[in-house]
Coordinates of C-alpha atoms in Angstrom, one line a residue:
X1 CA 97.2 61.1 146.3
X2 CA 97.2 61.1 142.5
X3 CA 93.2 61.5 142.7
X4 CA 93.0 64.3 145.0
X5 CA 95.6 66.1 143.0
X6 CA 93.7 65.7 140.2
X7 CA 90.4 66.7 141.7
X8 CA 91.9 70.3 142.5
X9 CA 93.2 70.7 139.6
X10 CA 89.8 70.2 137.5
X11 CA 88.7 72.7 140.3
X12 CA 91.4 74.9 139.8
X13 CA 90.7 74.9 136.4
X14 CA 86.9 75.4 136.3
X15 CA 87.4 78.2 138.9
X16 CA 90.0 80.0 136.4
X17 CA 87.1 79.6 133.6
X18 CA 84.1 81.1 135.9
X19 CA 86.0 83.6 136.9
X20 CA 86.9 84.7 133.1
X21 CA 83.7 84.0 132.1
X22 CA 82.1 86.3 134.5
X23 CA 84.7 89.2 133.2
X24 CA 83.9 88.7 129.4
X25 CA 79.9 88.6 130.5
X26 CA 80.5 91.8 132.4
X27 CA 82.7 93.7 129.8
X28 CA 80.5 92.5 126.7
X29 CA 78.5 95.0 125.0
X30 CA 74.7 94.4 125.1
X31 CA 75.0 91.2 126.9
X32 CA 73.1 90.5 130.1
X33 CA 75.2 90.9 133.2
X34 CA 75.4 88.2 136.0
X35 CA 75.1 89.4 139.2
X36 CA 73.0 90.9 141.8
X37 CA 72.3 93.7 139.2
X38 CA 73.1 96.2 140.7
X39 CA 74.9 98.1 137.6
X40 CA 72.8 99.3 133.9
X41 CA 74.7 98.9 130.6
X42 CA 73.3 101.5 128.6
X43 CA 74.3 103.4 125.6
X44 CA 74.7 107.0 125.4
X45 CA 75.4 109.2 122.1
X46 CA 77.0 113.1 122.3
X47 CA 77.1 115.8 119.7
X48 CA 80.1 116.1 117.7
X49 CA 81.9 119.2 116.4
X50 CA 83.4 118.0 112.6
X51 CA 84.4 120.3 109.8
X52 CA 86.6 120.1 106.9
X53 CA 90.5 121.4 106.5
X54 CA 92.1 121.7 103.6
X55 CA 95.8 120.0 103.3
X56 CA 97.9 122.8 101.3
X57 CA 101.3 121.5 99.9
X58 CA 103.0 119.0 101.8
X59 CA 106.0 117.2 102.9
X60 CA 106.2 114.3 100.8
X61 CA 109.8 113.5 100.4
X62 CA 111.0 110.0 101.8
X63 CA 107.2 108.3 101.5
X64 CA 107.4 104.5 101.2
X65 CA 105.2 104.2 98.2
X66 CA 104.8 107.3 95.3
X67 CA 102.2 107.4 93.0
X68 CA 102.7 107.5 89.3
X69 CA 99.9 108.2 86.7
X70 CA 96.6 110.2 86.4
X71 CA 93.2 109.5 88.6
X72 CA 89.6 110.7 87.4
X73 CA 88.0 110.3 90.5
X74 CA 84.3 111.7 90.0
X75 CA 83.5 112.7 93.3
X76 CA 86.6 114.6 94.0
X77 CA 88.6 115.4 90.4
X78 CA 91.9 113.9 88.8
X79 CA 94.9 114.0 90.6
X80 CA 98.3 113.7 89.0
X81 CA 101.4 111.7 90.0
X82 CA 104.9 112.3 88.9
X83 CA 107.6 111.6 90.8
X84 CA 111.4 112.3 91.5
X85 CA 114.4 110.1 92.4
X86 CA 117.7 110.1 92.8
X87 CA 120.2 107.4 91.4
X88 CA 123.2 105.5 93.3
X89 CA 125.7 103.1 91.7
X90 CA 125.2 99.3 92.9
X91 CA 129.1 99.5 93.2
X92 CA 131.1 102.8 93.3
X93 CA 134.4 103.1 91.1
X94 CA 133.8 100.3 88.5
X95 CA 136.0 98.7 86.0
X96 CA 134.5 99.9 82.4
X97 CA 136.9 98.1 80.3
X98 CA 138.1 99.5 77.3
X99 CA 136.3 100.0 73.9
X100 CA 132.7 99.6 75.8
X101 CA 129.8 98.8 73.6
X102 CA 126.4 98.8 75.3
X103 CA 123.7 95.6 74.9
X104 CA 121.0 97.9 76.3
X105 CA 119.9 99.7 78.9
X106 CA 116.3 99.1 80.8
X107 CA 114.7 100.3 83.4
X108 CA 112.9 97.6 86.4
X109 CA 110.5 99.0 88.9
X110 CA 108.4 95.9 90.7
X111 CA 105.2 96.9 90.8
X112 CA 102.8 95.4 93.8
X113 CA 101.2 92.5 92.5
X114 CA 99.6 89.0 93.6
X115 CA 99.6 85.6 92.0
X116 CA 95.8 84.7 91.1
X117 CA 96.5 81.3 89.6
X118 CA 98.8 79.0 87.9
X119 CA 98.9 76.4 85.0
X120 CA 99.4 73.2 84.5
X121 CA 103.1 74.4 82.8
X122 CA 104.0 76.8 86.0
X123 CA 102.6 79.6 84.0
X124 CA 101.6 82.2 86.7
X125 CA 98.6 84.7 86.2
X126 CA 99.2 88.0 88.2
X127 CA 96.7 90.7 89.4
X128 CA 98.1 94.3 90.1
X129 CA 97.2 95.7 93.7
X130 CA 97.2 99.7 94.0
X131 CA 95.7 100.8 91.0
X132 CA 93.7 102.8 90.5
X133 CA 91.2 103.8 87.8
X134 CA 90.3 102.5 84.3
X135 CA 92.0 99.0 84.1
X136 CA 92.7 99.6 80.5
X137 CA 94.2 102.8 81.2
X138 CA 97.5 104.2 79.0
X139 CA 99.4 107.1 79.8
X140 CA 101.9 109.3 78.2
X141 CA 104.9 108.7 80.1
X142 CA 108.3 110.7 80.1
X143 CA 111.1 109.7 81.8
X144 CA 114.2 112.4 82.1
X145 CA 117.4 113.1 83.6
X146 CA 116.5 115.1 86.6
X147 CA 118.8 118.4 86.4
X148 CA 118.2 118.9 90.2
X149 CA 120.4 118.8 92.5
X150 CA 118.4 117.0 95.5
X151 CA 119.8 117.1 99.2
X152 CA 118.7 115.1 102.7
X153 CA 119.5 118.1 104.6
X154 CA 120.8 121.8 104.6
X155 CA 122.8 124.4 107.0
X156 CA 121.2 126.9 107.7
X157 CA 123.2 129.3 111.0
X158 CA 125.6 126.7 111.8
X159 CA 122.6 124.0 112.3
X160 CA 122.1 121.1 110.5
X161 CA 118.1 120.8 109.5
X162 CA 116.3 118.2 107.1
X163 CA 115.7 119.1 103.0
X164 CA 111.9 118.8 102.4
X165 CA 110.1 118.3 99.2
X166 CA 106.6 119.0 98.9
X167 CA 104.1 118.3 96.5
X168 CA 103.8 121.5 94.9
X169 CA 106.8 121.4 93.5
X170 CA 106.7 120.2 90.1
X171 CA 106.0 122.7 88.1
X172 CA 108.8 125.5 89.5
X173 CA 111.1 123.1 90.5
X174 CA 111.3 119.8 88.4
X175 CA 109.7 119.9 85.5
X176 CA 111.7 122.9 84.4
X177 CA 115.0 121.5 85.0
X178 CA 115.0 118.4 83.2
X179 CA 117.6 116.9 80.7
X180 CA 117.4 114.5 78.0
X181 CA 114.4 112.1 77.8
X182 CA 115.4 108.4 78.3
X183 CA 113.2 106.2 77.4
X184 CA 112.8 106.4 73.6
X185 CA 112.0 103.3 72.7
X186 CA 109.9 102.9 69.1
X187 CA 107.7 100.8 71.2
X188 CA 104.9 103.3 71.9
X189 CA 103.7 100.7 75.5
X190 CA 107.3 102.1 76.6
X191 CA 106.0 105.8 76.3
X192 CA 102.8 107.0 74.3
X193 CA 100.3 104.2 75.3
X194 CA 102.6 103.1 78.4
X195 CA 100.3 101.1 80.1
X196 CA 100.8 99.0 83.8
X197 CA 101.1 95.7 82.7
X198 CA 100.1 92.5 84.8
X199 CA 101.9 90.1 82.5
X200 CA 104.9 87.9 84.2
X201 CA 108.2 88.6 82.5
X202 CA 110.5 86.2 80.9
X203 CA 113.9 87.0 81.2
X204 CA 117.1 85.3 79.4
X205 CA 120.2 85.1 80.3
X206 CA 123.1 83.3 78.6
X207 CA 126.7 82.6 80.0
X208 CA 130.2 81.9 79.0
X209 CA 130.0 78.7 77.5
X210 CA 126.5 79.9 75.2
X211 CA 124.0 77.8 77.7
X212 CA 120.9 79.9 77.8
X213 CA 118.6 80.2 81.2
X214 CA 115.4 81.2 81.5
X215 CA 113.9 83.1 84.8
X216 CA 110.3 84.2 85.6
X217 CA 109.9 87.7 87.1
X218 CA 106.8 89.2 88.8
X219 CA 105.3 92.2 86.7
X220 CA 107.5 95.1 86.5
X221 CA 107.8 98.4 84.6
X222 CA 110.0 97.5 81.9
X223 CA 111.3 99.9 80.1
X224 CA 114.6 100.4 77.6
X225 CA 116.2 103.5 77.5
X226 CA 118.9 105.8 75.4
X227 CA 122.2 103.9 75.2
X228 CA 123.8 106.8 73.2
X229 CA 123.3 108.7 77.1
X230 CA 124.1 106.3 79.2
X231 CA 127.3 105.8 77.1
X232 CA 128.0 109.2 77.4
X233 CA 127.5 109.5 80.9
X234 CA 128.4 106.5 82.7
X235 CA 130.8 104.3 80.3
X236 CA 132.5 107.2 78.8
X237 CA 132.4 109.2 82.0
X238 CA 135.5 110.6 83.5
X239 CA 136.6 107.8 86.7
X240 CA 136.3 110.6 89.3
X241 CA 132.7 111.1 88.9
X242 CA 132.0 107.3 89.3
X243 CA 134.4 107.1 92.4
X244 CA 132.1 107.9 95.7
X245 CA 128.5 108.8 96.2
X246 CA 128.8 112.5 96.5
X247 CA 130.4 112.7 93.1
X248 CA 128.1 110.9 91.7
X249 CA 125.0 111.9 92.1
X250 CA 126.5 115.7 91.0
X251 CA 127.4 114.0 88.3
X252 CA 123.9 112.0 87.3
X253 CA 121.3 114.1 89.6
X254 CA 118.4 111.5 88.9
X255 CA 115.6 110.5 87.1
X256 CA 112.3 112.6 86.6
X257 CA 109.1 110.2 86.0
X258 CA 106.0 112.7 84.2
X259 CA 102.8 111.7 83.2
X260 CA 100.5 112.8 80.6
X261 CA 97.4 111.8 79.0
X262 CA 97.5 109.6 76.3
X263 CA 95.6 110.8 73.1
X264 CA 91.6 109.8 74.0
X265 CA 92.6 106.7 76.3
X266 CA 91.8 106.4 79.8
X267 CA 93.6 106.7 82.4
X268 CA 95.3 105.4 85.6
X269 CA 97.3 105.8 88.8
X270 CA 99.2 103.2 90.9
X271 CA 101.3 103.3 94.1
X272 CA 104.7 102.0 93.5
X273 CA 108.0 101.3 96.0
X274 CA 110.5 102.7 93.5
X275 CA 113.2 102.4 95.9
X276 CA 112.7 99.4 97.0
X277 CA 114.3 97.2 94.0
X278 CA 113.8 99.9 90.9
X279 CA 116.9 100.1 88.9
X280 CA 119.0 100.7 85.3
X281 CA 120.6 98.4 84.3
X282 CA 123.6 98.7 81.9
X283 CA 124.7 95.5 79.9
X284 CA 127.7 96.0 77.9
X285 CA 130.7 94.2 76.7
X286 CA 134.6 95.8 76.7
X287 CA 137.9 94.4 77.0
X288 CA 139.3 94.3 80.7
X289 CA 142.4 93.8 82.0
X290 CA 141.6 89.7 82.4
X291 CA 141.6 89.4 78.4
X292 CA 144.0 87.7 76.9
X293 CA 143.1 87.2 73.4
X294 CA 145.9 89.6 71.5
X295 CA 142.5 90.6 68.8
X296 CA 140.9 92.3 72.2
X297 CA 138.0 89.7 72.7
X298 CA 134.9 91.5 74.9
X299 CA 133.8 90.2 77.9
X300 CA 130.0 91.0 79.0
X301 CA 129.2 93.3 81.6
X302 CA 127.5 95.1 83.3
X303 CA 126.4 98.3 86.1
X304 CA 123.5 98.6 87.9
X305 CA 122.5 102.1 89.0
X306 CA 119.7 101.9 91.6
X307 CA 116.9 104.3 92.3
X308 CA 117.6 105.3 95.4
X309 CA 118.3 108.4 97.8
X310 CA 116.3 111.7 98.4
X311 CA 112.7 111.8 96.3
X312 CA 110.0 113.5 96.0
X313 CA 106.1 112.6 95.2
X314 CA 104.8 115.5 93.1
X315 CA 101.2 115.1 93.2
X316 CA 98.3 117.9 91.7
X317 CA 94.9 118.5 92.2
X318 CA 92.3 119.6 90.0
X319 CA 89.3 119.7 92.5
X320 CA 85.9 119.1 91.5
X321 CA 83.6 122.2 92.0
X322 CA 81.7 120.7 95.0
X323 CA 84.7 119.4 96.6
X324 CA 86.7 122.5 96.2
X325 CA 83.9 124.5 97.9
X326 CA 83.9 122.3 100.9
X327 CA 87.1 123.0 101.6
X328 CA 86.9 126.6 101.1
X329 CA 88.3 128.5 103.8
X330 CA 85.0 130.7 103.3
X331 CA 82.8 127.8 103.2
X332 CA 84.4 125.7 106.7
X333 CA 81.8 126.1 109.2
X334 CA 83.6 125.6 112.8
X335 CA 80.9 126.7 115.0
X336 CA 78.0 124.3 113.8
X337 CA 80.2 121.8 111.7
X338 CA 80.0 121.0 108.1
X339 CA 77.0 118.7 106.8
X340 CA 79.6 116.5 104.6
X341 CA 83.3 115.7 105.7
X342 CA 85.1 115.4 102.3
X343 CA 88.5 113.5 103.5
X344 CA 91.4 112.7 101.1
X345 CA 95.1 111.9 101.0
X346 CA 98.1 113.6 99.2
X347 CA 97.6 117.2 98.7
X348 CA 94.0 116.6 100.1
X349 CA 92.1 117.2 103.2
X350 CA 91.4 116.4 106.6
X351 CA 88.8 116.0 108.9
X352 CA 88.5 117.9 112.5
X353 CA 87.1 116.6 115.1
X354 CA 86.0 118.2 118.4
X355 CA 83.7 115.9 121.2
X356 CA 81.9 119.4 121.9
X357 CA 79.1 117.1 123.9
X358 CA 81.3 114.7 125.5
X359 CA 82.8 118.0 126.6
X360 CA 80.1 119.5 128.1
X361 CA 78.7 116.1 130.5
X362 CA 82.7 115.7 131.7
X363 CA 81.8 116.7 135.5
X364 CA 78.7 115.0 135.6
X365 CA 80.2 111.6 134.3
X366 CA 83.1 112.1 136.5
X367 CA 80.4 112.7 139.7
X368 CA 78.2 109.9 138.9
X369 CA 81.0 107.1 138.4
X370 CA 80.0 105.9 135.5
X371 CA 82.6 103.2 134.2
X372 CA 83.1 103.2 130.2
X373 CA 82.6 100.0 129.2
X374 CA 83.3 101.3 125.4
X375 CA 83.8 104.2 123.4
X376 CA 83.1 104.5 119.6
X377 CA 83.2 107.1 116.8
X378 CA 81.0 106.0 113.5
X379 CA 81.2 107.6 110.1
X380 CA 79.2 107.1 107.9
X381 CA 79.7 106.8 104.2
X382 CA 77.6 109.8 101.9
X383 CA 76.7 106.4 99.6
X384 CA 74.7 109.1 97.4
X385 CA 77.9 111.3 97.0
X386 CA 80.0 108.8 96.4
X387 CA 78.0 107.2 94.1
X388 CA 78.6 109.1 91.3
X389 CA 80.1 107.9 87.9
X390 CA 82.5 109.0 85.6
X391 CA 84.1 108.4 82.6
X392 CA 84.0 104.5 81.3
X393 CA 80.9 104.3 84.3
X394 CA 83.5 103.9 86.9
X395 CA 82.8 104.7 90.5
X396 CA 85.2 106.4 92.7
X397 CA 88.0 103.5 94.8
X398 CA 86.8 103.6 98.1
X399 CA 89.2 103.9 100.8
X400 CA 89.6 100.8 102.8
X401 CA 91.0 102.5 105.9
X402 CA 90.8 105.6 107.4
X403 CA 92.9 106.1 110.7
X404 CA 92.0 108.6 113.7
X405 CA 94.8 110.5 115.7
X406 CA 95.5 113.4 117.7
X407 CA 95.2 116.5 115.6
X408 CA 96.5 118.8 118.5
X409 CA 99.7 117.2 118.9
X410 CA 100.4 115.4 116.1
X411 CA 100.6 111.7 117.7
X412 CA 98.1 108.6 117.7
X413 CA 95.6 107.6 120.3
X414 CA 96.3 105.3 123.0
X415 CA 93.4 103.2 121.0
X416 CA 96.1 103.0 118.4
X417 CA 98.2 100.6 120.0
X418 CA 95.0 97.8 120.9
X419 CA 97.6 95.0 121.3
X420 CA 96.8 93.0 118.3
X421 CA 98.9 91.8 116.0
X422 CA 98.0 90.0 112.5
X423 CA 95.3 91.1 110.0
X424 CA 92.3 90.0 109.2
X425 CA 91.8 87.5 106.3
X426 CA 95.2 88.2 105.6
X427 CA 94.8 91.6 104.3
X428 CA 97.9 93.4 105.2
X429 CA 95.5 96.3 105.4
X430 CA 93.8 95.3 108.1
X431 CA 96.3 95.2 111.2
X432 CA 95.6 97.1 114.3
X433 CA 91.2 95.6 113.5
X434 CA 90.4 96.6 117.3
X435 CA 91.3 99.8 116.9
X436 CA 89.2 99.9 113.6
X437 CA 88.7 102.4 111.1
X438 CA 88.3 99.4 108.4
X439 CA 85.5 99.9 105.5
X440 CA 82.4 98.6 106.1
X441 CA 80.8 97.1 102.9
X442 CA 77.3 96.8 102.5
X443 CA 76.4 93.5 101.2
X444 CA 74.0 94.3 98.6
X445 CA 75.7 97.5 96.7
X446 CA 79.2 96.1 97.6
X447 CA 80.0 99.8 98.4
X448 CA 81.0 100.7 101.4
X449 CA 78.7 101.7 104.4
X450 CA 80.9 103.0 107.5
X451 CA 84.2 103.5 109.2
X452 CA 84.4 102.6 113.1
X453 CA 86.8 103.8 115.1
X454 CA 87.6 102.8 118.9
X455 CA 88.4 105.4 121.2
X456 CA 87.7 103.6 124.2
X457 CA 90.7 104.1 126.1
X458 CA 90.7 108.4 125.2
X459 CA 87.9 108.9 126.7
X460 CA 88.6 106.7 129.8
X461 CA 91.8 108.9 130.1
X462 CA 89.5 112.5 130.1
X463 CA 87.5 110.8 132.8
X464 CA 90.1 109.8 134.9
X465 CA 92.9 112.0 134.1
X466 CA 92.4 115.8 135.7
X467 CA 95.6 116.8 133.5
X468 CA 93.7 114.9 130.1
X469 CA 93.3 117.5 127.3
X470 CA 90.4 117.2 125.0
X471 CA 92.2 118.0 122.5
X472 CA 91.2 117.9 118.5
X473 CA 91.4 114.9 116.2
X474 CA 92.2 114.7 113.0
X475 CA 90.8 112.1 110.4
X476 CA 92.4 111.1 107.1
X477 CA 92.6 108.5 104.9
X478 CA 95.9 106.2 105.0
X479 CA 97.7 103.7 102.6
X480 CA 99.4 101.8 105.5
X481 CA 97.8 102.2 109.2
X482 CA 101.3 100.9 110.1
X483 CA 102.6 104.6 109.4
X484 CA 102.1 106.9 112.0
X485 CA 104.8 109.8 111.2
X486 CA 103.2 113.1 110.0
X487 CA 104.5 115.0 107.5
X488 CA 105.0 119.4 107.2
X489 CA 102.8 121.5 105.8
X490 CA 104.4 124.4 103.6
X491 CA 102.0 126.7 105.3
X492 CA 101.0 126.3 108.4
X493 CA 97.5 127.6 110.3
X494 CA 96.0 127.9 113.7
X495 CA 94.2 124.2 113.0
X496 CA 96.9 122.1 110.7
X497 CA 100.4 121.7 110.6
X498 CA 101.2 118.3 109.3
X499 CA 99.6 115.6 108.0
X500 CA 100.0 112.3 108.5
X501 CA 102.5 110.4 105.9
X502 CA 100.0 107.4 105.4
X503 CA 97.6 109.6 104.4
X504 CA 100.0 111.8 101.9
X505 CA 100.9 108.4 99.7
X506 CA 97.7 107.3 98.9
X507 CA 95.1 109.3 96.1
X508 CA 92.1 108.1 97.5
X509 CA 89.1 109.9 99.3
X510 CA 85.5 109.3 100.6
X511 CA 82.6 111.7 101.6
X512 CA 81.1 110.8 105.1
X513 CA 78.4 112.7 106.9
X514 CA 79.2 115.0 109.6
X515 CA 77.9 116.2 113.4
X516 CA 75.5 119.1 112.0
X517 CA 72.1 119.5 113.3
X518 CA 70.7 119.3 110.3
X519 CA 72.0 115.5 109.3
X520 CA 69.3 112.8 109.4
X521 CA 69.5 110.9 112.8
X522 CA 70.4 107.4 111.7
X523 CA 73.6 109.3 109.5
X524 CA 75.1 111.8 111.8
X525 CA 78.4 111.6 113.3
X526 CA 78.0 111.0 117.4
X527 CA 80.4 109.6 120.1
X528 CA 78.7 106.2 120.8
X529 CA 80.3 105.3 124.7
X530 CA 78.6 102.0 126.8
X531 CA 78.6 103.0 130.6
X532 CA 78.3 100.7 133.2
X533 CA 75.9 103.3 135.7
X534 CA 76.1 102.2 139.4
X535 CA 72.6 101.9 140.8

């Protein structure tokens, strides 16, 4: 008995393994199919329609990571980050004490960061992710009281509708309502020559009894500001205003982060999560109503002020010539398609895409019964483009993701959710690798070559589905392919009218070829789709 069971279950077994076998042989691009053969796997490439669209101002309130500095890209020209926050109390209606006399004040913001080694004493070396540039680039950084009064949402005929930011607003908006500059330290890395610094940070603390502890903290903009106004504003400030949120943030509006260029220095930009443990943080001693030393001995304190609630990425453009004429309204050709696709995030610019050929075979496909087996779009990098240098004989930062959706409507692909879940070589970058859209580097520039993206199931849909639209599709760069929400447009046109938000936090851009004509074969943009062809 126990050998016969056995017996079917090694047959059991070995069936289950033909049988997948046989399905992985059959769906496998390029392989050899088993069978009778009566079906042809063979490739088939179809024009594309792709053109350039310029991304005017844009939503970018509420983005999970701001940039903050300057960017000489060479290809595509400098953009500028400031940014825009407002401030919350860690606890609302504190106990100040009396006869307060501030420590200091500083400023934290983490910045993102990885740990590249260690010593032998526990010493930690840190690289800085997201930034971009010169990495010995200083800025000239300001940091004010924001005098604007920031809001999540409005009224507007009775309804309640969402306050959006965009990033045109700087100039009109921000940087002429400003207050009293904070950070004016003598230490000219704190302002003048601020700089991103990778070094770890030793803090020190010391409690009641005089025993003093030391603590290591990940890098961190660190910087002290104006005691004499935050002494003024929240120690000496009347209790109403520090009682509940609303009051507050009347009374201190926010904080207004500006960047300028430091002297002859170069310069950089990095992406930073302000919200997501930035803060000021007042240390100051005062007598409380605990003290019982009749001379009025002060206890140390403290308030923390976090940088949270409504914000606002403030990003400019000051397009190089080439790059600016591509996206000229005058210069967009829709009817042949552009030659180059210049794509870029913030206040950038998108690419259209229109499967004109695919199109055009739709009855014929659907009458032959040809099975998709798979579907691909390939860009391909302008290398030659892109390849230009710039100041300190830097290169432009490549993208290393560029994410596909549906333009029309504003949503992703079905392709977008493939199932998988993870990243490869743990690069938190690249989750969701089957549906692609992952830089390609070539192995002997170390630039990049391609973007793939799969569309498999899309155009399975348009075969299948008599109600499918072929509708337009949009492709951008993105920070985090994990972000699929889209973003406003301040004005709106027959062919845009948001943007995705992953694409509006990042700075980066690439030039890839497009669908024209007049593209060399091996570069041009096509729909590459697999077909399995009954005979």
């Amino acid at each position: 008995m126990y050998n016969t069971s056995f017996i079917k279950k090694i047959l059991t077994a070995a069936t289950v393994v033909f049988l997948y076998s046989c399905d992985r042989d059959f769906n496998a691009i390029g392989d050899e199919l088993i069978g009778d053969n009566h079906f042809d796997l063979t490739p088939e490439k179809y024009d594309v329609l792709a053109y350039n669209q310029e991304v005017t101002p844009v939503q970018s309130n509420g983005l999970a990571t701001n940039a903050l500095g300057i960017y000489d890209n060479p290809v595509l020209g400098t953009t500028t980050g400031n940014y825009v926050t407002q401030v919350a109390l860690a606890e609302y209606a504190p106990t100040i004490g009396e006869g307060a006399v501030i420590d200091s004040v500083y400023l934290s913001v983490p910045y993102f960061s990885h740990v590249k080694s260690t010593d032998a004493s526990g010493k930690r070396t840190y690289e800085l992710d997201s930034i971009f540039g010169a990495a010995e680039g200083k800025l000239d950084l300001s940091v004010y009281e924001s005098k604007v009064v920031m809001r999540n949402s409005f009224f507007e005929n009775g309804t309640q509708l969402p306050q959006l930011y965009y990033t045109s607003e700087n100039d009109a908006d921000f940087d002429g309502n400003i207050g009293a500059k904070l950070n004016t330290s003598t230490k000219k890395a704190q302002n003048t020559e601020f700089f991103f610094d990778s070094a770890e940070i030793t803090d020190k603390t010391v409690d009641a009894n005089g025993k003093a502890t030391l603590s290591k903290v990940a890098p961190e903009m660190r910087l002290m500001l104006d005691t004499k106004f935050f002494k003024e504003k929240i120690l000496e400030a009347p209790a109403e205003k520090l009682a509940t949120p609303t009051l507050f943030q009347d009374w201190f509006r926010g904080l207004y982060f500006k960047v300028a260029r430091s002297g002859a220095y170069p310069v950089n930009l990095a992406l930073i999560d302000f919200a997501k443990a930035g803060k000021i943080t007042i240390k100051y001693k005062a007598k409380t109503a605990i003290t019982t030393d009749p001379d009025g001995t002060l206890e140390e304190k403290s308030i923390v002020i976090n940088l949270t609630g409504a914000t606002a990425s403030l990003q400019q453009d000051a397009k190089s010539a080439n790059y600016a004429n591509a996206i000229s309204e005058s210069n967009i050709n829709r009817t042949e398609g552009d030659e180059s696709l210049y794509i870029k995030g913030g206040q950038g610019s998108v690419a259209v895409i229109e499967l004109s050929g695919f199109a055009a075979k739709l009855a014929e496909i659907k009458t032959k019964n040809w099975l998709v087996n798979e579907a691909n779009l390939v860009f391909y990098i302008d290398s030659d483009k892109m390849a230009a240098k710039g100041a300190g004989n830097l290169q432009a930062d490549e993208p290393k993701r560029v994410y596909l959706y549906d333009l029309t409507n504003n949503v992703p692909l079905i392709d977008y959710s493939d199932g998988t879940s993870g990243s490869l070589a743990n690069d938190p970058k690249a989750t969701k690798y089957v549906f692609g859209g992952i830089i390609n580097i070539d192995e002997t520039t170390k630039r990049g070559k391609s973007y793939k993206i799969r569309i498999t199931n899309h155009i399975r849909n348009l075969i299948k589905d008599a109600t499918a639209v072929n509708v337009k599709l949009g492709l951008v760069v993105t920070e985090d392919i994990g972000v699929i929400t889209s973003n406003k447009l301040k004005l709106k046109n027959s062919v845009i009218s948001e943007a995705p938000r992953g694409s509006v936090m990042g700075p980066l851009g690439t030039v890839l070829y497009g669908g024209k004509s007049s593209v060399a074969e091996d570069k041009r943009l096509r729909l590459e789709i697999y077909y399995t062809k009954p005979n």
